[in-house]
CSV table of C-alpha atoms in Angstrom, one decimal:
chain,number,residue,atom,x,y,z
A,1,UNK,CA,2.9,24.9,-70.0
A,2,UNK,CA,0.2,22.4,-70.0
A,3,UNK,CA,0.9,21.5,-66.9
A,4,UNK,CA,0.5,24.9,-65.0
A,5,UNK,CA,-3.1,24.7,-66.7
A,6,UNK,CA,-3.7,21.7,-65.3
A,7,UNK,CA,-2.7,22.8,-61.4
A,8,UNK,CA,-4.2,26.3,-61.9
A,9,UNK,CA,-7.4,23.9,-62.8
A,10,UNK,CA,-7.1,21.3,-60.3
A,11,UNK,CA,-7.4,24.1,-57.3
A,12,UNK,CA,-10.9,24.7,-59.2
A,13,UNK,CA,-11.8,21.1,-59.2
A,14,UNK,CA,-11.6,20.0,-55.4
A,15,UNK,CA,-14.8,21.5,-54.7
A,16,UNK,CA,-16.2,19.2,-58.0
A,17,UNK,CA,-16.0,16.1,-55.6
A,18,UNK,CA,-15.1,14.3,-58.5
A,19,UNK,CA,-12.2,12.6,-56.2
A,20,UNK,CA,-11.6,9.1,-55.9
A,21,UNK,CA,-12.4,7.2,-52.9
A,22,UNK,CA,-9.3,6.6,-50.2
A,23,UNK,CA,-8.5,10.3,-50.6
A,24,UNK,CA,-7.1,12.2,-47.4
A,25,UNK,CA,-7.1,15.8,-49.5
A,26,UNK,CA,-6.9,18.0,-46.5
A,27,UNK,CA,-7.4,22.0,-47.9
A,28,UNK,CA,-3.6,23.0,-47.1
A,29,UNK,CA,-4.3,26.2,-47.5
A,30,UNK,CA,-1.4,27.3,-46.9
A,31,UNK,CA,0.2,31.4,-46.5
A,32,UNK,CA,-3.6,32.0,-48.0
A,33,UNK,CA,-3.6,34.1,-44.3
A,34,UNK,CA,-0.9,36.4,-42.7
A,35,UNK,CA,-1.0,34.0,-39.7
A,36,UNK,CA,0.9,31.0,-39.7
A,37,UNK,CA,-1.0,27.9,-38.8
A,38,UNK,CA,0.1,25.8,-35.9
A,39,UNK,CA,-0.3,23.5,-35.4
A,40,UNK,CA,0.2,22.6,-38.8
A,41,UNK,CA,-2.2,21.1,-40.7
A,42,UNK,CA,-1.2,17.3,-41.2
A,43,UNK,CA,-0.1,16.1,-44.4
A,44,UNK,CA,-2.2,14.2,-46.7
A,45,UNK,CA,-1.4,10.2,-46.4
A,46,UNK,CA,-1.3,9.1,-49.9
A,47,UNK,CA,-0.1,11.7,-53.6
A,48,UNK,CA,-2.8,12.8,-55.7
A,49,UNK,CA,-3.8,10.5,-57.7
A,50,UNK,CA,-2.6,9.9,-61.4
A,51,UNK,CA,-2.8,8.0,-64.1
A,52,UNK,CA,-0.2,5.8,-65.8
A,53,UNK,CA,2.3,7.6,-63.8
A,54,UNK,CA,2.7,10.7,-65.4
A,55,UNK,CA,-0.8,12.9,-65.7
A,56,UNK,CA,-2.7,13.9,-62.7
A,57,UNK,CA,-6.5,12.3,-62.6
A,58,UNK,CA,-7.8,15.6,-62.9
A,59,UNK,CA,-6.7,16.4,-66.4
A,60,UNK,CA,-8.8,13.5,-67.3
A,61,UNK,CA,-11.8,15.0,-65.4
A,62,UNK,CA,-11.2,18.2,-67.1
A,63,UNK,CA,-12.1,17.1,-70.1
A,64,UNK,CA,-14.7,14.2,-69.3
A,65,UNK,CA,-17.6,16.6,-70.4
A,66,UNK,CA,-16.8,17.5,-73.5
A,67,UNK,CA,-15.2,14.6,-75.0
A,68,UNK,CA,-16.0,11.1,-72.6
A,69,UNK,CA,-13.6,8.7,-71.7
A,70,UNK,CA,-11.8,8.6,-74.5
A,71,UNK,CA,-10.7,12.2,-75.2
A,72,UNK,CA,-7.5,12.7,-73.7
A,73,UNK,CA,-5.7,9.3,-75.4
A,74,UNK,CA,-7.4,11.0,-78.0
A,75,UNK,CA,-5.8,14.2,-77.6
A,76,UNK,CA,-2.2,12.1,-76.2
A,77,UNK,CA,-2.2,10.3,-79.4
A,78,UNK,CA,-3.2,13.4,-82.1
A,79,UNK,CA,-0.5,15.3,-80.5
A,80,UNK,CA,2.0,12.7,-80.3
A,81,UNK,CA,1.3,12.0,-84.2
A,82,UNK,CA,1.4,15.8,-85.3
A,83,UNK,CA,5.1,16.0,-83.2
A,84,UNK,CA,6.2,13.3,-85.1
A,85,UNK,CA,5.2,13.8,-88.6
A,86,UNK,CA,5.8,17.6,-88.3
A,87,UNK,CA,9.4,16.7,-87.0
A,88,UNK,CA,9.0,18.5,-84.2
A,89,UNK,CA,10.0,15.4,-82.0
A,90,UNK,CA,12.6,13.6,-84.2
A,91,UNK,CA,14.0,10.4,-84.0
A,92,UNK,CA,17.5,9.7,-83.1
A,93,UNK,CA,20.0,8.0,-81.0
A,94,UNK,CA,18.4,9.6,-77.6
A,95,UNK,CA,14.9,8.2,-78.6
A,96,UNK,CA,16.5,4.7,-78.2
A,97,UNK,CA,18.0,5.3,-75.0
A,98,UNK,CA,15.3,7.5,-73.5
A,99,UNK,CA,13.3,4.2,-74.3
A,100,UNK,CA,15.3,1.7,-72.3
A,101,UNK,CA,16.6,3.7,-69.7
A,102,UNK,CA,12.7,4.4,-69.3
A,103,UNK,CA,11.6,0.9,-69.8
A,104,UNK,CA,14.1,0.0,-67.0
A,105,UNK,CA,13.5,2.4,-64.7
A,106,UNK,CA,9.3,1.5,-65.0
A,107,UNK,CA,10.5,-2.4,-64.2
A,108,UNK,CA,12.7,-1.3,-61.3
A,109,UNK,CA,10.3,1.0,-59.6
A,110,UNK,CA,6.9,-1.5,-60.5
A,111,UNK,CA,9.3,-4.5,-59.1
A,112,UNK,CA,11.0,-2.9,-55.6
A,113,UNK,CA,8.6,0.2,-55.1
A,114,UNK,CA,6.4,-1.7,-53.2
A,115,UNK,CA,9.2,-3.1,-50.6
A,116,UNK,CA,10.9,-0.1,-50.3
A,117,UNK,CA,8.2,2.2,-49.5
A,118,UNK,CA,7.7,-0.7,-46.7
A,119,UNK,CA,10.6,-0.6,-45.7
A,120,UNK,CA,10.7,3.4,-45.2
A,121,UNK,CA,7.4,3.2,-43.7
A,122,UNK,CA,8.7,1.0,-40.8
A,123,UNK,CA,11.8,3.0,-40.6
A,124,UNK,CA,9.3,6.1,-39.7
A,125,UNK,CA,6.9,4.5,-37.6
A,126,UNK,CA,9.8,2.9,-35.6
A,127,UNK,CA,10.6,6.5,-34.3
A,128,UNK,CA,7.3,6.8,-33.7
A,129,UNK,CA,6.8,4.3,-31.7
A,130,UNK,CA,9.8,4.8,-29.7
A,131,UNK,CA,8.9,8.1,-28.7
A,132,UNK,CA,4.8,7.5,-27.9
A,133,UNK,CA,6.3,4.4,-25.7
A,134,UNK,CA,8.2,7.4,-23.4
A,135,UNK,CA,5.3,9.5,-23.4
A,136,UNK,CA,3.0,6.2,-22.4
A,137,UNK,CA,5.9,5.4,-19.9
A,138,UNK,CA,5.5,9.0,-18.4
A,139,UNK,CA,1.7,8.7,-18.9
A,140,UNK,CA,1.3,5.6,-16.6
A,141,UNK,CA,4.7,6.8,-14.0
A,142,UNK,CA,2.7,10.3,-13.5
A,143,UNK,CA,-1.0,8.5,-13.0
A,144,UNK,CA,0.8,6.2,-10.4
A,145,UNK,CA,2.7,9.0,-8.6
A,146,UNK,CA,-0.4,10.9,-8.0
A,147,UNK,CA,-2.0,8.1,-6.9
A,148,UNK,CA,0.7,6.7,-4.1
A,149,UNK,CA,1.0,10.8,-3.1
A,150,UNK,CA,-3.1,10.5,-2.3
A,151,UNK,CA,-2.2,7.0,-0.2
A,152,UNK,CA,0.2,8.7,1.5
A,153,UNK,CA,-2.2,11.5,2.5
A,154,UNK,CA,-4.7,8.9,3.5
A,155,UNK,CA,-2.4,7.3,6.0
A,156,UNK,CA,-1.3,10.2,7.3
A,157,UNK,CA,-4.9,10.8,8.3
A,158,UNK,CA,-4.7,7.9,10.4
A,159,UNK,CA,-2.4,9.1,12.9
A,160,UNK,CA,-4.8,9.4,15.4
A,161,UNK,CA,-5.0,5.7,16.5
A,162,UNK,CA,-1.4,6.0,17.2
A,163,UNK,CA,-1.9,8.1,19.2
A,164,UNK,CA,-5.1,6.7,20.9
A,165,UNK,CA,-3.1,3.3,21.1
A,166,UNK,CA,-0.3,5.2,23.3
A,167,UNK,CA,-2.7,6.7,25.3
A,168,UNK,CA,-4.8,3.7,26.2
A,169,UNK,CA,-1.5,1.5,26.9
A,170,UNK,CA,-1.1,4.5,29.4
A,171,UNK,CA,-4.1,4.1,31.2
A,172,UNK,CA,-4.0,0.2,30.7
A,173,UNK,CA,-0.7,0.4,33.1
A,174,UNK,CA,-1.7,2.9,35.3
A,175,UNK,CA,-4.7,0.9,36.4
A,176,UNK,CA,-3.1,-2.3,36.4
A,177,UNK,CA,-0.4,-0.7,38.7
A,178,UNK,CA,-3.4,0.5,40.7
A,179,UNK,CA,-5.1,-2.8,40.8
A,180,UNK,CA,-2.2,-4.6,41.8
A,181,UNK,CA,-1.8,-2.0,45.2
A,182,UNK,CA,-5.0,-3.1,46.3
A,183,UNK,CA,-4.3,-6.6,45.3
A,184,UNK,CA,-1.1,-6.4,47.1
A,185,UNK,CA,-2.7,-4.5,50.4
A,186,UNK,CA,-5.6,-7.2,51.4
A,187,UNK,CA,-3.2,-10.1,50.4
A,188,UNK,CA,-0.7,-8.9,53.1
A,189,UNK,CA,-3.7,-8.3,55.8
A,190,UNK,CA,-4.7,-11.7,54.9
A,191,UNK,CA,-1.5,-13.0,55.7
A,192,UNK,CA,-1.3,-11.8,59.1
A,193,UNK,CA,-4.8,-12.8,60.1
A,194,UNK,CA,-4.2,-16.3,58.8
A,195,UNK,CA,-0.7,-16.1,60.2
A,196,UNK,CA,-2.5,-15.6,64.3
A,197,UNK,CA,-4.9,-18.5,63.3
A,198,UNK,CA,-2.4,-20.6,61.9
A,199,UNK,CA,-0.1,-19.9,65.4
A,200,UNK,CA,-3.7,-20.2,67.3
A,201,UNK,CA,-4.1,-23.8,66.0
A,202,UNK,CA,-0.4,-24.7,66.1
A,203,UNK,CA,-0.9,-24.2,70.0
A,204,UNK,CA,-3.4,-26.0,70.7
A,205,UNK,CA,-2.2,-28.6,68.5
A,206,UNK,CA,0.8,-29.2,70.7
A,207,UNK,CA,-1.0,-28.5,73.7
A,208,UNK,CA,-3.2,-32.0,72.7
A,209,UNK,CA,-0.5,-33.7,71.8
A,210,UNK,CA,1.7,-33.4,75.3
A,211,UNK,CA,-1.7,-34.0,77.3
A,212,UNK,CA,-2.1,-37.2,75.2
A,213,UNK,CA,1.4,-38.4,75.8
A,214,UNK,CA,1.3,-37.6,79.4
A,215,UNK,CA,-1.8,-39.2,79.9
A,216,UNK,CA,-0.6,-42.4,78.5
A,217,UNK,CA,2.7,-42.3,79.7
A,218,UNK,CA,0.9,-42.2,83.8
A,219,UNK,CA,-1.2,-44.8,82.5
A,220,UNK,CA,1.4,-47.3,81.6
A,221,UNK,CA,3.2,-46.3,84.6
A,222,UNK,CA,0.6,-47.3,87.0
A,223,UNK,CA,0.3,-50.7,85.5
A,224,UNK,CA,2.1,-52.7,88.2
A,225,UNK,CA,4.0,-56.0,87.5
A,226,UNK,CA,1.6,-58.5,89.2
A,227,UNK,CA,-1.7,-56.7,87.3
A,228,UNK,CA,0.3,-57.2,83.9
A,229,UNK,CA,0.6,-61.1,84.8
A,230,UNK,CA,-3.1,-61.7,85.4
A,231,UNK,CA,-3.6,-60.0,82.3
A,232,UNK,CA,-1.5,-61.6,80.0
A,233,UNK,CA,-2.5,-65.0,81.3
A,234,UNK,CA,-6.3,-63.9,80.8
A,235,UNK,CA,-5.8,-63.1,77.5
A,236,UNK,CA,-4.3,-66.8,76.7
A,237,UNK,CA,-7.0,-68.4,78.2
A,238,UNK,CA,-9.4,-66.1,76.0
A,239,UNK,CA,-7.5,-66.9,73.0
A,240,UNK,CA,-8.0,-70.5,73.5
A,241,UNK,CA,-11.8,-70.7,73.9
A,242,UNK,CA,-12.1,-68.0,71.0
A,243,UNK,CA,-9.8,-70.9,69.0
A,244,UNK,CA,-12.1,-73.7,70.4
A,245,UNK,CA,-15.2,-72.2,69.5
A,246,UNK,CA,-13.5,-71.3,65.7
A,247,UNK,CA,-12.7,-75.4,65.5
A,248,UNK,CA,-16.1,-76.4,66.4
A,249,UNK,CA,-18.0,-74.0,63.8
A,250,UNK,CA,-15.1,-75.5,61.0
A,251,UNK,CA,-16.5,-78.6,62.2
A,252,UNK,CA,-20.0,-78.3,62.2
B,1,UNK,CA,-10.4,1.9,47.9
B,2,UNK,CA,-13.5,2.1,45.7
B,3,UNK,CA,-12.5,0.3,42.4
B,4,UNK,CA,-12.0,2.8,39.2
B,5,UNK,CA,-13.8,2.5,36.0
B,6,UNK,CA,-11.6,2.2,33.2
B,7,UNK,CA,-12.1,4.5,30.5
B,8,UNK,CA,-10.1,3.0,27.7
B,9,UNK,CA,-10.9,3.7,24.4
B,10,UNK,CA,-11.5,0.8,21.6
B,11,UNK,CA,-8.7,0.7,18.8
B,12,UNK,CA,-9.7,-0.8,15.3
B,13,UNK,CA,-6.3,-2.6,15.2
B,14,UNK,CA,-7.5,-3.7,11.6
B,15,UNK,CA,-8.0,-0.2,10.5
B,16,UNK,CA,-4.6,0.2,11.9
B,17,UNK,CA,-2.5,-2.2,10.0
B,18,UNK,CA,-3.9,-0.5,6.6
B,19,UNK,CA,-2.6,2.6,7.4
B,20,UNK,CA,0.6,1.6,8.0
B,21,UNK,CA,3.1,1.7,5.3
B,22,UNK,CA,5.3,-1.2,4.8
B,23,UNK,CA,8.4,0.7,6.2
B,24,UNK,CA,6.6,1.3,9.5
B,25,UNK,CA,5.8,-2.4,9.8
B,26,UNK,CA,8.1,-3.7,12.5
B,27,UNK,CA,7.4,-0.6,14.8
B,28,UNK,CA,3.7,-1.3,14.5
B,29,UNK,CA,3.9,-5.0,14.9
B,30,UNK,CA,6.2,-4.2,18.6
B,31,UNK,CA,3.3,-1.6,19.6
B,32,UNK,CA,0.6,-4.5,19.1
B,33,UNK,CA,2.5,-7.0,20.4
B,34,UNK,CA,3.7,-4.1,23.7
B,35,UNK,CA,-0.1,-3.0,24.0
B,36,UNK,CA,-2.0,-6.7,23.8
B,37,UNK,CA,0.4,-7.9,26.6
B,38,UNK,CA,-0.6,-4.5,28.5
B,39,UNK,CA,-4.3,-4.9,28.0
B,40,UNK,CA,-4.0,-8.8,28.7
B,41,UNK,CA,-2.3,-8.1,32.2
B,42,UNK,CA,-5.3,-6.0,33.1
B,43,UNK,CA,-7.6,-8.6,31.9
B,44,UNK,CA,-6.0,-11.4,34.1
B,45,UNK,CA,-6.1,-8.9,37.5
B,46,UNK,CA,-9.7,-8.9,38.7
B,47,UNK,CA,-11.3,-5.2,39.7
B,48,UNK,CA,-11.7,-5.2,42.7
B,49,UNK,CA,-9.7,-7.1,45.5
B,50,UNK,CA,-11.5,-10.4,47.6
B,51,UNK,CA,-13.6,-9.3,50.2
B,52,UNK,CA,-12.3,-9.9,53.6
B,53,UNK,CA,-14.3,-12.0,56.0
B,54,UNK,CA,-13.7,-10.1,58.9
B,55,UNK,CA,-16.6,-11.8,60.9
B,56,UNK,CA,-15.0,-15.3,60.7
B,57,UNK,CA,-11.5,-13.9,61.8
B,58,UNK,CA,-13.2,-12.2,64.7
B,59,UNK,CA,-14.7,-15.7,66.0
B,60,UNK,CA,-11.2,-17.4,64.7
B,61,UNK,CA,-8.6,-15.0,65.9
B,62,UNK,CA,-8.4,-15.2,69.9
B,63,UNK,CA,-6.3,-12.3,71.0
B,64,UNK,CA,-9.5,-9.6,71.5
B,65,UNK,CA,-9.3,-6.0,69.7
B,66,UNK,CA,-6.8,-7.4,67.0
B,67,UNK,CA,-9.0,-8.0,64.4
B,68,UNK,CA,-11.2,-4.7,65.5
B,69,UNK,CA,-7.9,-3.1,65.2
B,70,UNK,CA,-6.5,-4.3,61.5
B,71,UNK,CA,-10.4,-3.7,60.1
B,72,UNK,CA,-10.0,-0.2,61.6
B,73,UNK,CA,-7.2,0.4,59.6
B,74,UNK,CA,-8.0,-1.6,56.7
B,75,UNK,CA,-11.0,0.1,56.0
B,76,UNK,CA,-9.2,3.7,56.5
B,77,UNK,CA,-6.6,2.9,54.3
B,78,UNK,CA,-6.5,5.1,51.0
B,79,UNK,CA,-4.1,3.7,47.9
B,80,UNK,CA,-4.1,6.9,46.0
B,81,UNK,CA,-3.7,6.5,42.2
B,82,UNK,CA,-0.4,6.3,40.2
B,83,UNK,CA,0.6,10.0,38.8
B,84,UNK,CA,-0.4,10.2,35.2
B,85,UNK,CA,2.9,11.7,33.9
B,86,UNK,CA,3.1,10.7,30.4
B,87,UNK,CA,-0.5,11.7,29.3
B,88,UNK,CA,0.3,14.9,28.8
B,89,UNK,CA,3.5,14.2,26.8
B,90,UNK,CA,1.6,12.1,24.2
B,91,UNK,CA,-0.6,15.1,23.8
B,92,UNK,CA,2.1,17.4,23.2
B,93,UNK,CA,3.4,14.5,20.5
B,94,UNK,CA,0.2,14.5,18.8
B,95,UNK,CA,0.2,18.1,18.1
B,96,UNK,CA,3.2,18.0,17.0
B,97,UNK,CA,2.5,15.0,14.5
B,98,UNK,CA,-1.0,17.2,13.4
B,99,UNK,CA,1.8,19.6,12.8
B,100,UNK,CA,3.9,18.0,10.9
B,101,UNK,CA,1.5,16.2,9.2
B,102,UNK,CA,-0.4,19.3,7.7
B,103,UNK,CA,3.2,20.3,6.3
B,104,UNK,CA,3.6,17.1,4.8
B,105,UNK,CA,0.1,16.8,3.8
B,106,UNK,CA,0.5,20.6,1.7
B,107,UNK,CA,4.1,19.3,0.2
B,108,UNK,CA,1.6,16.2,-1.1
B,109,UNK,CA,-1.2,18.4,-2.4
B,110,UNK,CA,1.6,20.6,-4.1
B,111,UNK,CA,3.5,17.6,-5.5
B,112,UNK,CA,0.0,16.5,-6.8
B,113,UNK,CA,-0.4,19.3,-8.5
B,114,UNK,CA,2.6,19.2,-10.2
B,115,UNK,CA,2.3,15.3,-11.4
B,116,UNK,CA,-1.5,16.6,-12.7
B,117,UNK,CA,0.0,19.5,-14.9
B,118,UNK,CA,2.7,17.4,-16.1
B,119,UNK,CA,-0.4,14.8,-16.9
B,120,UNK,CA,-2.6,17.1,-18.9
B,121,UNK,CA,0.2,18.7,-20.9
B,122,UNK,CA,0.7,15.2,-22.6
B,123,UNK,CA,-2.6,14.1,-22.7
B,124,UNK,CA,-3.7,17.2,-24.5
B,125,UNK,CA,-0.4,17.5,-26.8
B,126,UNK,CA,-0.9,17.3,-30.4
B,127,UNK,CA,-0.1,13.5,-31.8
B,128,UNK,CA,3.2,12.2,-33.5
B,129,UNK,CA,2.0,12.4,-36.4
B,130,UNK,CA,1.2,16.1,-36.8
B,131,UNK,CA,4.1,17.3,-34.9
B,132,UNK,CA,7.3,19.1,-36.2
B,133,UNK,CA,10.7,19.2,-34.6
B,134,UNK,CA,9.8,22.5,-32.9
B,135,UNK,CA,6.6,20.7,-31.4
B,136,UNK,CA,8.5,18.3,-30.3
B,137,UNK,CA,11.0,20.5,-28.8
B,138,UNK,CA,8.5,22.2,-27.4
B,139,UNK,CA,6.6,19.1,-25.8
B,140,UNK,CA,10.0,17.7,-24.1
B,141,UNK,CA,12.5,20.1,-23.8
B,142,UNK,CA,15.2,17.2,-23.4
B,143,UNK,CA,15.1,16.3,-27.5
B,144,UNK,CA,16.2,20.0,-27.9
B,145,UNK,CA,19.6,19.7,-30.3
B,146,UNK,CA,22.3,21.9,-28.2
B,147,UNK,CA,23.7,23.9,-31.4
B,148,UNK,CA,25.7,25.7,-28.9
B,149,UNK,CA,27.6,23.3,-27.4
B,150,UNK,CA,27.5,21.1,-30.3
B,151,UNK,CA,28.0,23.7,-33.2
B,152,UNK,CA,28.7,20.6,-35.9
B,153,UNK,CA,25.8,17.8,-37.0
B,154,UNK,CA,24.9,15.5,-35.4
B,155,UNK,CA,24.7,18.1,-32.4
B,156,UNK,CA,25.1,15.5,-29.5
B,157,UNK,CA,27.9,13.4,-28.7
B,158,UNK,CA,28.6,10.5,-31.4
B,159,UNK,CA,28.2,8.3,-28.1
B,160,UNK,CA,24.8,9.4,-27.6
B,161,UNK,CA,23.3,8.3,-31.2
């Protein structure tokens, strides 16, 4: 009952701004239209906030301006006196264990809360994580795809120098073939020319030679047996004055 | 015989080599190596042949008329050009490559195209953490639950969990 009044009042109060600060209380205004949101509005990170567990902060905002700080305790503590002296709450067996069940459950949860909710979080942003690191993964593989395509396009542009390449290599042979005719042509002229010289020469050459050899063997044929005496004994009377005349300059 | 003027055109060999991909490698290193031995032949033969001295050979040579004779004929020779046959081939190969080229170059643009819808539709989806499982369904149509096939939970093969 009192807690209806207190969400029927709460939808009042978010426009009060009387909100703590870390608050993610996105307006889910939800069905307030006939057309579905989507995407959906995201959910607010952390509960609303309340006090000692139990009663929502804005109860307590509710009734800051009439009665302070203090009023609802006030009001807690009034009503939890009139239940109990009226008997409307009465005492028994249940109040005992409604006590220590509670007083263990408020240990457990204050003790491993903490942890667990870790522990849940990870669990959540683990799936997370594995599916952003396919969408990364296809992110990057997509950027380098279009990229190699646009390489490829690039080369292919280049095909012209191939075929420049084959052309010139064409020409290149053709001339050389060309050159090497020409080459070939005066080489062989040359040959001949140089061949008639060369026979020209040879010729004469020989020619020279048997005149020599004819001359010289006529000479030494006309040398007659008598002549070659008086010549060799010349010559050894030369010799011996030339060797005289050599002793006498040793001498002097 | 008057000597030709080459018309050969100048290749950017550097440019070249970029262009090639790495597959093509071997076949463009053989064409360089094929077309610097073709252009170094033609830079070792000299243009035009040695001038004959044909006034030394006709004060050298003694048999009268020869010389007159082989200059006659020397200078009416005519070495006609080789036949160009494979020009026109390489032509007919390069439109073909233009060809083939603009086929492959529209298959690329196409492909392109793709890869950049693909690109946008995950950079613009919505994040992680404000999807539902039909969002996600809808953003990669492979995490789609086959209840068809797989009428009982988990709705996949126990292998694939």
């Amino acid at each position: 009952m009192l807690s209806r009044l207190v969400f029927v009042s709460a939808n009042g109060l978010k426009s009060s701004g009387a909100l703590g600060a870390g608050l993610v209380q996105a307006s889910r205004c939800l069905h307030t239209s006939s057309q579905s949101l989507a995407p959906v509005p995201p959910l607010p990170e952390k509960p609303g906030k309340v006090r000692h567990g139990l009663i929502p902060e804005e109860f307590f905002q509710l009734l800051y301006p009439k009665t302070g700080v203090t009023g609802p305790y006030m009001l807690g503590t009034g009503l939890a006196i009139y239940m109990l002296s009226k008997e409307i709450y009465i005492i028994n067996s249940s109040t005992l264990v409604a006590l220590t069940v509670g007083s263990f459950f408020i240990y457990g949860v204050k003790k491993f809360g903490p942890s667990f909710a870790e522990f849940a979080d990870k669990l959540n942003e683990e799936k997370v994580a594995k599916v952003q690191e396919v969408k990364d993964l296809a992110v990057t593989g997509l950027a380098q795809a279009i990229d190699s395509e646009k390489k490829e396009q690039w080369r292919v542009e280049g095909r012209s120098l191939l075929f420049d390449a084959k052309r010139n290599n064409v020409t290149a042979l053709l001339e050389t073939n060309h050159r090497e005719r020409l080459h070939m042509v005066t080489n062989e002229v040359k040959k001949r020319l140089d061949y008639q010289i060369a026979l020209q020469n040879l010729h004469r050459q020989m020619e020279q030679e048997h005149m020599v050899n004819w001359v010289e063997k006529s000479v030494i044929s006309s040398i007659t047996p008598q002549q070659e005496k008086e010549s060799i004994a010349k010559c050894i009377t030369d010799l011996k004055a030339l060797a005289r005349n050599t002793q006498a300059k040793a001498t002097a | 015989m008057a000597a030709r003027r080459v018309a050969l055109k100048a290749i950017d060999w550097v440019a070249f080599a970029e262009r090639v991909p790495p597959n093509q490698r071997g076949m463009f290193n053989a064409l360089k190596t094929r077309s610097d031995a073709i252009a170094a032949k033609l830079a070792s033969l000299p243009e035009a042949p040695a001038a004959i001295d044909w006034s030394y050979y006709r004060s050298a040579v003694a048999r009268i008329g020869m010389v007159d004779e082989f200059e006659k004929k020397f200078k009416a020779l005519q070495i006609p050009a080789p036949v160009d046959t494979q020009t026109s081939t390489i032509d007919a190969q390069e439109a073909e490559a233009t060809k083939s080229a603009l086929v492959y170059t529209e298959a690329c643009k196409a492909r392109i195209a793709q890869y950049e819808k693909e690109l946008d539709k995950l950079k613009n989806m919505i994040p992680f953490d404000e999807m539902t499982i039909e969002d996600l369904n809808d953003t990669f149509p492979e995490t789609k639950l086959d209840k068809v096939k797989y009428p009982y939970w988990p709705h996949k093969p126990i292998a694939d969990l």
